[in-house]
Coordinates of C-alpha atoms and ligand atoms in Angstrom, one line a residue:
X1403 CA 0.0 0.0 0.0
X1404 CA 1.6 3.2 -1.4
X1405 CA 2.0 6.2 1.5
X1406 CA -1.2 7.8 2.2
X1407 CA 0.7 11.2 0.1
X1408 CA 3.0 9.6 -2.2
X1409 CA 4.3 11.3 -5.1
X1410 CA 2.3 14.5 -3.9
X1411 CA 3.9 18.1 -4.2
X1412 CA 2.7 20.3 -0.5
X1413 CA 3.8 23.6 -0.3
X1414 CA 3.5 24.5 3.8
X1415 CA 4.3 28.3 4.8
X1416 CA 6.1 28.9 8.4
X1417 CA 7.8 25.6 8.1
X1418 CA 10.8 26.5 10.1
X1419 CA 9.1 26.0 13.5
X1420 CA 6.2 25.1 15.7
X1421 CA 2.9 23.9 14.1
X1422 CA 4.4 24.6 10.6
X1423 CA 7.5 22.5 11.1
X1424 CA 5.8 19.4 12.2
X1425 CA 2.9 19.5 9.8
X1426 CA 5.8 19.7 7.1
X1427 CA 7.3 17.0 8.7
X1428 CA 4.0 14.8 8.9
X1429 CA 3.5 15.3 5.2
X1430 CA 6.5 14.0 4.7
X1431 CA 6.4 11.4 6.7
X1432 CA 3.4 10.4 4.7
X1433 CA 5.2 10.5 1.2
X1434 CA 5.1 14.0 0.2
X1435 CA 7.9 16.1 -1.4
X1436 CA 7.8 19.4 0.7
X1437 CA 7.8 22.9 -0.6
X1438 CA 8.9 24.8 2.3
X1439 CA 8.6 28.0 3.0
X1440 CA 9.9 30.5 5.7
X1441 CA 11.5 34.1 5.5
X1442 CA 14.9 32.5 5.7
X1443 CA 16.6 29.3 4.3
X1444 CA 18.8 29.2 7.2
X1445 CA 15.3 28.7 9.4
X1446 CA 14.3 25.6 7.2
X1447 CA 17.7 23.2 7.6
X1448 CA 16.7 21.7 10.5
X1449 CA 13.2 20.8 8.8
X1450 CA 15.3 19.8 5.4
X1451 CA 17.6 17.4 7.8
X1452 CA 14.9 16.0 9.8
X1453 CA 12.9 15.1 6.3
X1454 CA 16.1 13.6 4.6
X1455 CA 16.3 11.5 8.3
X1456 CA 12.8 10.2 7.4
X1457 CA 14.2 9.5 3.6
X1458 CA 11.9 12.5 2.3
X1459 CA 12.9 15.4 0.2
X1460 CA 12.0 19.0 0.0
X1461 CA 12.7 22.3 -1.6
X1462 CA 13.3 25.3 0.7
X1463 CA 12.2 28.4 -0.6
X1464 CA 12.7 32.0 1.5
X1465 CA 10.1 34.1 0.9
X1466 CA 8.2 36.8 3.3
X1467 CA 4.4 36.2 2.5
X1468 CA 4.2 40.3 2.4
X1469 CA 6.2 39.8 -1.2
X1470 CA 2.5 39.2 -2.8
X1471 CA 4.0 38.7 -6.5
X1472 CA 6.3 37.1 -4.8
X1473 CA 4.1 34.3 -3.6
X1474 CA 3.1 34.4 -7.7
X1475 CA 6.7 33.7 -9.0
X1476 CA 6.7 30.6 -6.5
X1477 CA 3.9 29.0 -8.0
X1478 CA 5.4 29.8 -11.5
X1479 CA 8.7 28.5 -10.6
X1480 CA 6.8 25.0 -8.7
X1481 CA 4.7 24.5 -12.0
X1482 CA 7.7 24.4 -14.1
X1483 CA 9.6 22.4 -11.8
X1484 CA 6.8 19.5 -10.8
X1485 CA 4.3 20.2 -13.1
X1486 CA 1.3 20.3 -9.9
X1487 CA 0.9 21.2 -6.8
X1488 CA -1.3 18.9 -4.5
X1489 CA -1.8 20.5 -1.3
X1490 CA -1.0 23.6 0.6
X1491 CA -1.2 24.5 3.7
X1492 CA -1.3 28.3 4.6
X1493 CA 0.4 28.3 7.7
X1494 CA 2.6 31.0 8.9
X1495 CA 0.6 33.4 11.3
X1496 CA 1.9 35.8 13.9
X1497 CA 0.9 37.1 17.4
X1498 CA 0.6 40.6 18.9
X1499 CA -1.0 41.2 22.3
X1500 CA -1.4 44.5 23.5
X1501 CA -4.9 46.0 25.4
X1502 CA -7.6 47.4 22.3
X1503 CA -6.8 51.2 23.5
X1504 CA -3.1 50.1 23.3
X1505 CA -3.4 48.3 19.5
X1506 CA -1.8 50.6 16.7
X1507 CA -3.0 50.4 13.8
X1508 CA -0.1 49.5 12.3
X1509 CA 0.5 46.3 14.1
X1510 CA -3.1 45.5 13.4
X1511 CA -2.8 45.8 9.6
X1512 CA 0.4 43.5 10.0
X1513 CA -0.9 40.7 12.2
X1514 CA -4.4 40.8 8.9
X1515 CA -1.6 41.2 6.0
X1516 CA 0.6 38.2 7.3
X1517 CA -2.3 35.9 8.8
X1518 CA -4.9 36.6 6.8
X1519 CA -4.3 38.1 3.7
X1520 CA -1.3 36.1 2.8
X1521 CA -3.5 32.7 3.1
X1522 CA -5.5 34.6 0.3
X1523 CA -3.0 35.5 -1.9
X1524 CA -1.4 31.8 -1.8
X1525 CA -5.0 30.4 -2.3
X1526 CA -5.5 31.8 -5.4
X1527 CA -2.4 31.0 -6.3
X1528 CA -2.3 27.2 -5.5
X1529 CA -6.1 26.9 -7.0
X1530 CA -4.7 27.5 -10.5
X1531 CA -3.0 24.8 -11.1
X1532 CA -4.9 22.8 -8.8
X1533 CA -8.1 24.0 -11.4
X1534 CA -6.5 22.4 -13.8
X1535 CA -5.2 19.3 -12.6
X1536 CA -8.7 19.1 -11.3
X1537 CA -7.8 18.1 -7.4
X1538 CA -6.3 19.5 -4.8
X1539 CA -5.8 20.0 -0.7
X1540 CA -6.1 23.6 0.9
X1541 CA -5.9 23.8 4.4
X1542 CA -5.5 26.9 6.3
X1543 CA -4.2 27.1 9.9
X1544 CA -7.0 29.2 11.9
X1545 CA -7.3 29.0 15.6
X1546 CA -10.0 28.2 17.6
X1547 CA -9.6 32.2 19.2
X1548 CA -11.9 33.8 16.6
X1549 CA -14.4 31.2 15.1
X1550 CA -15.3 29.5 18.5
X1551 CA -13.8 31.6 21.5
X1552 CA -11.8 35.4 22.8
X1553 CA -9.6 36.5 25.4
X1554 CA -9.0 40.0 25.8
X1555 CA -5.3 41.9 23.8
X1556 CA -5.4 39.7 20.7
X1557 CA -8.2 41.5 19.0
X1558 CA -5.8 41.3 15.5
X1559 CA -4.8 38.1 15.7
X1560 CA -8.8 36.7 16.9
X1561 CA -10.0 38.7 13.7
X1562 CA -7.7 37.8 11.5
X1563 CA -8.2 33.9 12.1
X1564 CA -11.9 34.0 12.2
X1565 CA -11.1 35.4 8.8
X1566 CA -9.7 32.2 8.1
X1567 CA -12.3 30.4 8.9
X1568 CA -14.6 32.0 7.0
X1569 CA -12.2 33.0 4.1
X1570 CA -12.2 28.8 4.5
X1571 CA -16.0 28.2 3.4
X1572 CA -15.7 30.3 0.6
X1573 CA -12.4 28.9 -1.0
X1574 CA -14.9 25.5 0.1
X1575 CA -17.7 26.4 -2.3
X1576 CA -15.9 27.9 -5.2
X1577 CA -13.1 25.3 -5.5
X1578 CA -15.6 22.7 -4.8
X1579 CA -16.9 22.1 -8.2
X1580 CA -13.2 21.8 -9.5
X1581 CA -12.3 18.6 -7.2
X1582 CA -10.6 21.0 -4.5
X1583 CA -11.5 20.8 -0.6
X1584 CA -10.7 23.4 1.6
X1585 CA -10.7 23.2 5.2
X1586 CA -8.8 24.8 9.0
X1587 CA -7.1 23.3 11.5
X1588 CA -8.4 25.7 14.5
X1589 CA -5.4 24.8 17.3
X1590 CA -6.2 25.2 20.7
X1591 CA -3.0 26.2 22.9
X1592 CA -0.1 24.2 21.6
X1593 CA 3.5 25.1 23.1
X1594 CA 4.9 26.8 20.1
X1595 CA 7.3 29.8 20.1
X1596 CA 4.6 32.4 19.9
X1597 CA 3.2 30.9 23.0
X1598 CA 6.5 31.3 25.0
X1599 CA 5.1 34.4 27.5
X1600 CA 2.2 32.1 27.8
X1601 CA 4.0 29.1 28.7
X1602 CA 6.4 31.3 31.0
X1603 CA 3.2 32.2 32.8
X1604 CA 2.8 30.1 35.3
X1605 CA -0.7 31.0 36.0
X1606 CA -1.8 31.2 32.8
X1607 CA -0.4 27.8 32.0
X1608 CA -2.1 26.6 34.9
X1609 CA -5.4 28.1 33.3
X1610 CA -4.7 26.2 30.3
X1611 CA -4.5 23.0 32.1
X1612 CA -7.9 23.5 34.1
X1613 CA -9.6 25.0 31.1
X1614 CA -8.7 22.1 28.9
X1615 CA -10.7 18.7 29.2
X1616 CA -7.0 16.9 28.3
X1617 CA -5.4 18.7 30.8
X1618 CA -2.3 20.1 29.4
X1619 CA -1.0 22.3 26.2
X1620 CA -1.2 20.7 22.7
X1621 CA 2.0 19.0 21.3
X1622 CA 3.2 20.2 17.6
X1623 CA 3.3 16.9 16.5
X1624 CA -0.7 16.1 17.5
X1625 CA -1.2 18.5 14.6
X1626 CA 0.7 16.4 11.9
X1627 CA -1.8 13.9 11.8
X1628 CA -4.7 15.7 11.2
X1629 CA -2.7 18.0 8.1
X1630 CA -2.4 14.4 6.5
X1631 CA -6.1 13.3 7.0
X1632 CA -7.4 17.0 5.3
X1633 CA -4.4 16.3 2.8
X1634 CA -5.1 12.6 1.3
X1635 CA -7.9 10.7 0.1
X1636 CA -8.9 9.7 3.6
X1637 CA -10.7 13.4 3.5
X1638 CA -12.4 13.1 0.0
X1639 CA -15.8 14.2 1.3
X1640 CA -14.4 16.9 3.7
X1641 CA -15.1 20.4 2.4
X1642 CA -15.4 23.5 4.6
X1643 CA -14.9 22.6 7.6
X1644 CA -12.8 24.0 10.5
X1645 CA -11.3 20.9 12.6
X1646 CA -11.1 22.2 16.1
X1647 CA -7.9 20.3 17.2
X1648 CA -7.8 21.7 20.9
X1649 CA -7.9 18.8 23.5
X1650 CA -11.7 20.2 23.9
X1651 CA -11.2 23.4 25.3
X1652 CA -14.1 24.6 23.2
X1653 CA -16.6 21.9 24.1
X1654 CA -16.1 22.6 27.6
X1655 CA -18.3 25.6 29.6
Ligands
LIG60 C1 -3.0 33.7 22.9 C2 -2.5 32.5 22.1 C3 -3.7 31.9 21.4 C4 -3.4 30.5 20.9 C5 -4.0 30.3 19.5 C6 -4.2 28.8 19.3 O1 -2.3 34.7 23.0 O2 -4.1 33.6 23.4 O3 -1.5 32.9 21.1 O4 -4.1 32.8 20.4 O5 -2.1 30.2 20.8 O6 -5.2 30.9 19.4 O7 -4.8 28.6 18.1

């Protein structure tokens, strides 16, 4: 039985760490050639040695998702190179806390530009040749602070990934028709980097533990797995949808 991604080309943006690097990883894991992409190459070589470990390749491409036409000459460049592109996953996202009276406008516009706007950008761009080859995997990395809950100083980053979420279902029904699901991962709180004041908080890390049903903080990896069910054929009927991957923190009162 082939791997559940074999011979599959998945471009994955803020692969050099956290919930990026391990769903890269996954991917590859599952048989897929990895596109990687981060603002530097030197931040991808520890993904590019930990996917030749697994026997995997990848191609590590620097790019800041603010270079719009940027993001264009990518998917150029990848169609001349393999021809098709099979899945991508619009990762990179960042954080900025600050109180609402505090939140300037240019840090807002930055935290919509690089989590929001860039998911568009590469969506329209990866649906082209995905129109054509008449399949494809789209899967955005939301958050479960927007589309299911809020905590007070992230107004940017809550807006930005219910954006997601919604920018989600309508990738859903217009790619639909051509053989293309789109769906989020919404990630409860997972120890990544942006989470480091977080998890340096005891008391807030504590609150994380009580709030959640599982009891503790996601792991990177526990996202992997769920990147490769919305990527393969496992997920053919899966269209829309926002998988709430947060150890039930959001069914909980
Ligand atoms: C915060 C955190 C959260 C979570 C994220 C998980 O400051 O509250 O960054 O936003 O990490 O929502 O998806």
């Amino acid at each position: 039985m082939p791997p559940a991604l074999a011979d599959r080309i998945a471009l994955v943006t803020g692969a050099s760490r956290g919930i990026g690097y391990a769903t890269a990883v996954a991917l590859a894991k599952a048989g897929a050639h990895i596109v990687a992409v981060a603002r530097t190459v030197g931040g991808l070589e520890e993904l590019d040695d930990a996917i030749k470990a697994l026997g995997g390749s990848a191609t590590l491409v620097p790019l800041d998702l603010k270079d719009y036409e940027g993001i264009d000459r990518l998917a150029l460049a990848l169609h001349e190179r393999f021809g098709r592109l099979d899945v991508l996953v619009g990762n990179a996202g960042i954080q900025h806390r600050r109180p609402l009276v505090d939140f300037a406008t240019a840090d807002w516009q930055r935290v919509l530009d690089t989590n929001l706007t860039a998911c568009f950008v590469l969506a329209r761009t990866a649906a082209r040749p995905m129109i054509a080859q008449r399949a494809g995997r789209i899967i955005l990395t939301a958050s479960m602070m927007g589309p299911a809950i809020a905590r007070p100083t992230v107004s940017a980053y809550i807006a930005a990934k219910g954006g997601l979420v919604a920018l989600t279902k309508a990738l859903a029904v217009e790619l639909g028709p051509h053989g293309i699901c789109c769906n989020a991962i919404a990630p409860g709180y997972f120890a990544t980097e942006m989470n480091a004041a977080l998890l340096a908080d005891a008391e807030f890390t504590a609150f994380v533990g009580k709030r959640t049903p599982l009891g503790r903080w996601g792991r990177n990896e526990e996202i992997g797995g769920v990147a490769v069910f919305l990527a393969s054929a496992a997920s053919s009927y899966v269209n829309g949808h926002a998988l709430f991957v947060d150890g039930g923190l959001t069914a909980a009162m």
